[in-house]
Short mmCIF file of C-alpha atoms in Angstrom, two decimals:
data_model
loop_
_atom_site.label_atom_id
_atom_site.label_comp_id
_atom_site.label_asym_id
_atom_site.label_seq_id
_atom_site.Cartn_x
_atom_site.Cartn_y
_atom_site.Cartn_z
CA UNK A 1 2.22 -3.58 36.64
CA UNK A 2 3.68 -7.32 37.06
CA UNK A 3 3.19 -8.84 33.22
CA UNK A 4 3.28 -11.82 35.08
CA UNK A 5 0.20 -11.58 36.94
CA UNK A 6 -3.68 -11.28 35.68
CA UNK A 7 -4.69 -7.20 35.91
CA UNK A 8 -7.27 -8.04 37.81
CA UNK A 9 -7.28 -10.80 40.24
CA UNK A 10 -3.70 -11.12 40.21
CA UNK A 11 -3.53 -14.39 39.98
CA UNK A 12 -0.55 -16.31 38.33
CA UNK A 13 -1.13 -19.10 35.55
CA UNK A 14 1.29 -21.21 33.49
CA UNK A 15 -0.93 -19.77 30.37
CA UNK A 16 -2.00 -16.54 30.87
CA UNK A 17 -3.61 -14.09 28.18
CA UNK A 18 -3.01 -10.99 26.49
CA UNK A 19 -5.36 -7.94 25.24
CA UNK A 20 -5.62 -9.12 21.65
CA UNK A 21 -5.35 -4.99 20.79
CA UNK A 22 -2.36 -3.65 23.09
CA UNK A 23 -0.74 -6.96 23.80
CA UNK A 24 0.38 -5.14 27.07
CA UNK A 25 -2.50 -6.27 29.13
CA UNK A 26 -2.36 -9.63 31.03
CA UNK A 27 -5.54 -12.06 32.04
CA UNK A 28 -5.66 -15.00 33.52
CA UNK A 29 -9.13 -15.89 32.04
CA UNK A 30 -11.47 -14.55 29.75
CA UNK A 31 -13.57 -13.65 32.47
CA UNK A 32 -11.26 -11.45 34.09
CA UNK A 33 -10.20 -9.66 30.65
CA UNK A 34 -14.20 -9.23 29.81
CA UNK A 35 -14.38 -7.86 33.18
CA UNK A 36 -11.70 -5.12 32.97
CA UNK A 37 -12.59 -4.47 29.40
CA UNK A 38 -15.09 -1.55 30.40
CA UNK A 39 -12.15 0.92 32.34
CA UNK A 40 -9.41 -0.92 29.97
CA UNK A 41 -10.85 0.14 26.86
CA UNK A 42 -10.42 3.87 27.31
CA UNK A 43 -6.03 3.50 27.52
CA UNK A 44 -6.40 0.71 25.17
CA UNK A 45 -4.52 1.43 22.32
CA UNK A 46 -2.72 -1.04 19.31
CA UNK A 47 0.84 -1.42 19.36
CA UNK A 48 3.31 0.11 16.88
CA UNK A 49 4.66 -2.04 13.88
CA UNK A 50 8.05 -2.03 13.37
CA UNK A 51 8.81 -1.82 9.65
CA UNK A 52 12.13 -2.44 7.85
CA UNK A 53 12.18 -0.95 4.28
CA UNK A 54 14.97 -1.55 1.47
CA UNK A 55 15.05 -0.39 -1.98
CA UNK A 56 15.73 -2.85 -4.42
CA UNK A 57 17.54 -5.02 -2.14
CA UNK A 58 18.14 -7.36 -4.64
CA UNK A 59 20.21 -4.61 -6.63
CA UNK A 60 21.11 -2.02 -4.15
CA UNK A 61 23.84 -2.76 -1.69
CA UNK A 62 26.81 -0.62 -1.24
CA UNK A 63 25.42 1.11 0.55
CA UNK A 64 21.98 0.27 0.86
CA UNK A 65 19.70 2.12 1.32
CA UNK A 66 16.96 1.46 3.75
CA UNK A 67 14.89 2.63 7.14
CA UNK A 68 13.39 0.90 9.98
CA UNK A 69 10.17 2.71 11.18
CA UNK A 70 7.51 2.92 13.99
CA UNK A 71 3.91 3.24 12.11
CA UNK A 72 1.00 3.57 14.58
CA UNK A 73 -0.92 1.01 13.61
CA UNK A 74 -4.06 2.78 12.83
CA UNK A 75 -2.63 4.72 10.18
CA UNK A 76 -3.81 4.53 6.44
CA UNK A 77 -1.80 3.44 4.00
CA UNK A 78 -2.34 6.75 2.39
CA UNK A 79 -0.33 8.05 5.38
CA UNK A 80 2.75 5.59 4.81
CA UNK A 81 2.99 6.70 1.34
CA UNK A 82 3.67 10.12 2.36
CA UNK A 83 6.47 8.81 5.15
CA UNK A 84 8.22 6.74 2.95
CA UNK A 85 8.87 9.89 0.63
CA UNK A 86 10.16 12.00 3.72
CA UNK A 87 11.96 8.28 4.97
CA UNK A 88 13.72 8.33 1.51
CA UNK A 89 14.03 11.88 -0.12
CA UNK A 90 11.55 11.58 -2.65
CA UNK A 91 10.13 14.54 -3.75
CA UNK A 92 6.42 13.32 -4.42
CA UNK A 93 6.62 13.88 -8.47
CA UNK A 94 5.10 10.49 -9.28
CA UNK A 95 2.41 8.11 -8.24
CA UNK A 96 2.41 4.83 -6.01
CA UNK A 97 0.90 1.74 -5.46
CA UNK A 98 1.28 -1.16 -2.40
CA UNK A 99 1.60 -4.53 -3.45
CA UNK A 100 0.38 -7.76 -1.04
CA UNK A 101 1.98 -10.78 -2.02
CA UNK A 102 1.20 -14.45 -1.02
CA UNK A 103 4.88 -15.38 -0.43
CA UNK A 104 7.51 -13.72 2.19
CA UNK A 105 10.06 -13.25 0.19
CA UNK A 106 12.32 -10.29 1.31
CA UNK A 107 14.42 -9.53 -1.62
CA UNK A 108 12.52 -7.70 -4.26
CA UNK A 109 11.80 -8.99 -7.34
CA UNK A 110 14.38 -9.86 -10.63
CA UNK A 111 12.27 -7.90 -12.58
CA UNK A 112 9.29 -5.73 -12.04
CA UNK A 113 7.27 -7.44 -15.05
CA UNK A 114 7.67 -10.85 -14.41
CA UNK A 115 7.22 -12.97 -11.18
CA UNK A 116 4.03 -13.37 -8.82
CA UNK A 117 1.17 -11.60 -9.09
CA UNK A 118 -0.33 -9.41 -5.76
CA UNK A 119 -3.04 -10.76 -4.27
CA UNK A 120 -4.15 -6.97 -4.00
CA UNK A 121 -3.17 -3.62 -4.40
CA UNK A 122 -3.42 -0.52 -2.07
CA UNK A 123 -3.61 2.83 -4.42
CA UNK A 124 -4.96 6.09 -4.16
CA UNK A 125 -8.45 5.23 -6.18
CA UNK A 126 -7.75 8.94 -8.22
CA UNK A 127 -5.18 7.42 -10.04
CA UNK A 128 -6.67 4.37 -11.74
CA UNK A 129 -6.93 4.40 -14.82
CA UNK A 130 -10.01 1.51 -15.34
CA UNK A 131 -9.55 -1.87 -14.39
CA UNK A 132 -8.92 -3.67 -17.45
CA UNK A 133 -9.58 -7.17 -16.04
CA UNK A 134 -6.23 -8.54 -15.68
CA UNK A 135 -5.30 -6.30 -13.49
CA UNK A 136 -5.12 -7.37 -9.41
CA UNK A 137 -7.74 -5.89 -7.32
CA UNK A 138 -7.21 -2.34 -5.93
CA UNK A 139 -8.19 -1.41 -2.33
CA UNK A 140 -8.47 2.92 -1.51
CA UNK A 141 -5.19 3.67 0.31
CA UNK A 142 -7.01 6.52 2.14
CA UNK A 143 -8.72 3.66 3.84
CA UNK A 144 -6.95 0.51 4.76
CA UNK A 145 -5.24 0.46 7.79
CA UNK A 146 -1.75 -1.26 8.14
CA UNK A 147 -3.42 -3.18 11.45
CA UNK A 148 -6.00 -4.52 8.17
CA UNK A 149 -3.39 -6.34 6.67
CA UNK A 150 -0.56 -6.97 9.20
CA UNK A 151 -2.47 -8.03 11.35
CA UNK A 152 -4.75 -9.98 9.15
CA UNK A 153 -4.29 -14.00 9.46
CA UNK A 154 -4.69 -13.75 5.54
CA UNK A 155 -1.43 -11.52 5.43
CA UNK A 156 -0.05 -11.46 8.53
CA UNK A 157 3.80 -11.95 7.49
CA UNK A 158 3.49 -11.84 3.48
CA UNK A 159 5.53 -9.56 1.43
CA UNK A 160 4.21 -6.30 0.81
CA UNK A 161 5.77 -3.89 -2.11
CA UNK A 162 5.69 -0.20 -2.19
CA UNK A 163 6.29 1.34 -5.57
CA UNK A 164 7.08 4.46 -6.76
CA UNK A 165 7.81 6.12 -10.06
CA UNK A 166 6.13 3.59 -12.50
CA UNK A 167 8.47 4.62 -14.74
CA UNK A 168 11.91 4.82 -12.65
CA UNK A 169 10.35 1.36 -11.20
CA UNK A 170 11.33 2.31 -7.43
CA UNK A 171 10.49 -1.53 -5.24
CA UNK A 172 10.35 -0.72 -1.49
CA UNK A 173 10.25 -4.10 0.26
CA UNK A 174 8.63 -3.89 3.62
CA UNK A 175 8.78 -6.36 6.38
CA UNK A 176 7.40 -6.28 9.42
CA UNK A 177 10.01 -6.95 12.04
CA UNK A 178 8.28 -6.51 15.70
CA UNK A 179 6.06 -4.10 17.52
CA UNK A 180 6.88 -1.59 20.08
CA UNK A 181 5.32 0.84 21.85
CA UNK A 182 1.64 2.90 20.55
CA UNK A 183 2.44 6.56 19.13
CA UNK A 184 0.28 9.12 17.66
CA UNK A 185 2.99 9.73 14.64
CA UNK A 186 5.57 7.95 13.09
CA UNK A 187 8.90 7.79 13.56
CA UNK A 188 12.49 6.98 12.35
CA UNK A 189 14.48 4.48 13.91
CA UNK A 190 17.21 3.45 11.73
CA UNK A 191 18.56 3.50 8.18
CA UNK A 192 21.24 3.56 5.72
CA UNK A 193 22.56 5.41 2.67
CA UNK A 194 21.66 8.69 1.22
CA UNK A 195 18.32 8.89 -1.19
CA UNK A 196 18.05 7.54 -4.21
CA UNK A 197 17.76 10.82 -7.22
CA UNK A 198 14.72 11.12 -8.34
CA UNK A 199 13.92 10.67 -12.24
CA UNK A 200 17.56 9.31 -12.58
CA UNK A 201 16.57 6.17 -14.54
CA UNK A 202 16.09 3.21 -11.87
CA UNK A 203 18.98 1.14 -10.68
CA UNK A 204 20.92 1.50 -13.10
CA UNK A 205 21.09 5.22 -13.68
CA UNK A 206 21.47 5.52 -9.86
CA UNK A 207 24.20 3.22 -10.15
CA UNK A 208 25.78 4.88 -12.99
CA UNK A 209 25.67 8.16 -10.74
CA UNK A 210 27.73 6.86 -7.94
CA UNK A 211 30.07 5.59 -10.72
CA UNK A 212 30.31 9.13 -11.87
CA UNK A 213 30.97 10.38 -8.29
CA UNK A 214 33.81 7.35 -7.96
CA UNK A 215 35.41 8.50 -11.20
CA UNK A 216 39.26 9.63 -10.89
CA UNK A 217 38.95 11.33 -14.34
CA UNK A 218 35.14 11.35 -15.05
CA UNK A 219 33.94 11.75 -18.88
CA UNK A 220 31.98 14.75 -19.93
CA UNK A 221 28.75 12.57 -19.81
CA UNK A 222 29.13 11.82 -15.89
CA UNK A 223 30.42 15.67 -15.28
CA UNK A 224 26.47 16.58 -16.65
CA UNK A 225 25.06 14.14 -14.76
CA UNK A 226 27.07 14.67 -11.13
CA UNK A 227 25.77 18.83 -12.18
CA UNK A 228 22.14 17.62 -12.82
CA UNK A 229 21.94 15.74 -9.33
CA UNK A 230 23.54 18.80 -8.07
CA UNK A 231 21.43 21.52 -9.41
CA UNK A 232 18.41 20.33 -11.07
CA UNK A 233 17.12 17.00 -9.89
CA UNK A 234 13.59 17.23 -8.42
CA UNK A 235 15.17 16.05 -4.43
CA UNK A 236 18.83 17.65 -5.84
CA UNK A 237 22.27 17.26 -3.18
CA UNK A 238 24.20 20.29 -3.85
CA UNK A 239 26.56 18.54 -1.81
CA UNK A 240 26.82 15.72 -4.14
CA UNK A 241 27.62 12.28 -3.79
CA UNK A 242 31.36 12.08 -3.55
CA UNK A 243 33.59 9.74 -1.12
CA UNK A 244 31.20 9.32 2.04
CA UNK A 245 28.65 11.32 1.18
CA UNK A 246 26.40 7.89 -0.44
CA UNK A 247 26.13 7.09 3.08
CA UNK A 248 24.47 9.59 4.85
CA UNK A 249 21.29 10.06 5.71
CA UNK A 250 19.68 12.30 8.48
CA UNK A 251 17.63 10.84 11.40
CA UNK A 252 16.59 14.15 13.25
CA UNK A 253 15.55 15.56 10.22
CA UNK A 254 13.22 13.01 8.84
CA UNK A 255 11.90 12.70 12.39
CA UNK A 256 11.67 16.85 12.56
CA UNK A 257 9.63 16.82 8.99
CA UNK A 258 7.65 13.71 10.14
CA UNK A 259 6.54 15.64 13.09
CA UNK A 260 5.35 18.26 10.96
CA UNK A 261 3.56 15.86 9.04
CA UNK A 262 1.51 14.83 11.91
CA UNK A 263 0.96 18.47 12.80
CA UNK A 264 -0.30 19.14 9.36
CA UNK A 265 -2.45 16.17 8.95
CA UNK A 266 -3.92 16.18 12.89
CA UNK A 267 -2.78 12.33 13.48
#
């Protein structure tokens, strides 16, 4: 089809529309696009979002460690949560919230107690424990869609946080970078560095870790922890972390077990 032309009449305007959903579509009026609506409707379908995710940008850089994915828009938030854990190599041992933010600040936070307030939070509803009145409001993450809030004039570009492992503190920073194409599933596009160990103290036990790994002569404490990644930590690398190891990551596989995913869930 010529994006240049209206679908229908094929007329050619300086200004011309686009299908508010798809963004593919092209009108010249809104008489034309109320007119194709009826046989449009049916292949109608809302672009991907292109997300970029770091963790702890602010503190994690050599190498980061981050991936760029294609989330249907339509999906739950519920269903991002469980990406991001097959995205990153967590092993789903702890609970998770999203943050909204007012601001569009990319860089994660100094610290995880102090700064701005969320405007809202996106959690699975199971987990709360009461809302104690100072706490920001909490919306069910089995039923907001990212299209809710991306899309959204209200939120439409602010920062949104995912967290993991209220303990370990994991920050996510997500930023919506672009849309491409609709899919069913999501998938992988990019990334860098190998996951973060799970239950390894935050940012600064993982960067003690790689110190360990760096080590010419490492002590008897980093010689545990190098075997604990190894052997006994909940998403372990018997492979370690040594030299260039840090940086990998695997694309096929994350797409392979994302795929599954969507198999498993029906989406």
């Amino acid at each position: 089809m010529d994006t240049s032309k209206c679908a229908v009449c094929g007329r050619e305007e300086a200004k011309l529309l686009k299908c508010g959903r798809c963004l593919s579509r092209i009108y010249c009026s809104s008489h034309c696009q109320a007119q194709d609506w009826p046989t449009h409707k049916a292949e109608c379908r809302r672009q991907n979002y292109i997300l970029e995710v770091d963790l702890h940008p602010r503190f994690i850089t050599n190498p980061r460690i981050s991936r760029t994915l294609s989330c249907p828009a339509t999906a739950k938030f519920s269903e991002l949560h469980q990406v991001l854990q097959i995205a990153f190599g967590w092993a789903s041992t702890h609970l998770y919230d999203f943050d909204v933010f007012e601001h569009s600040d990319v860089q994660g936070r100094e610290n995880r107690l102090l700064g701005p307030e969320p405007i809202f939070k996106i959690t699975d509803p199971d987990t709360l424990d009461g809302n104690f009145g100072f706490m920001p409001p909490s919306r069910d993450s089995f039923k907001v869609t990212l299209f809710k809030v991306l899309d959204n004039p209200e939120t439409k570009g602010k920062t949104i946080h995912y967290n993991y492992d209220f303990g370990d503190g994991w920050e996510h920073v997500i930023t919506c970078t672009g849309r491409t194409d609709a899919t069913t599933h999501f998938v992988c596009l990019e990334g860098e560095g190998h996951g973060c160990a799970e239950d390894v103290g935050g940012c600064s036990g993982w960067e003690n870790l790689l110190k360990a790994y760096d080590a010419q002569n490492p002590t008897s404490d980093q010689k545990d922890l190098m075997s604990w990644f190894e052997t006994f930590a909940s998403n372990k690398d018997p492979e370690g972390l040594r030299g260039e190891m840090k940086w990998r990551w695997d694309k096929e596989r994350i797409n392979a077990d994302l795929r599954v995913l969507a198999e498993a869930s029906g989406y």
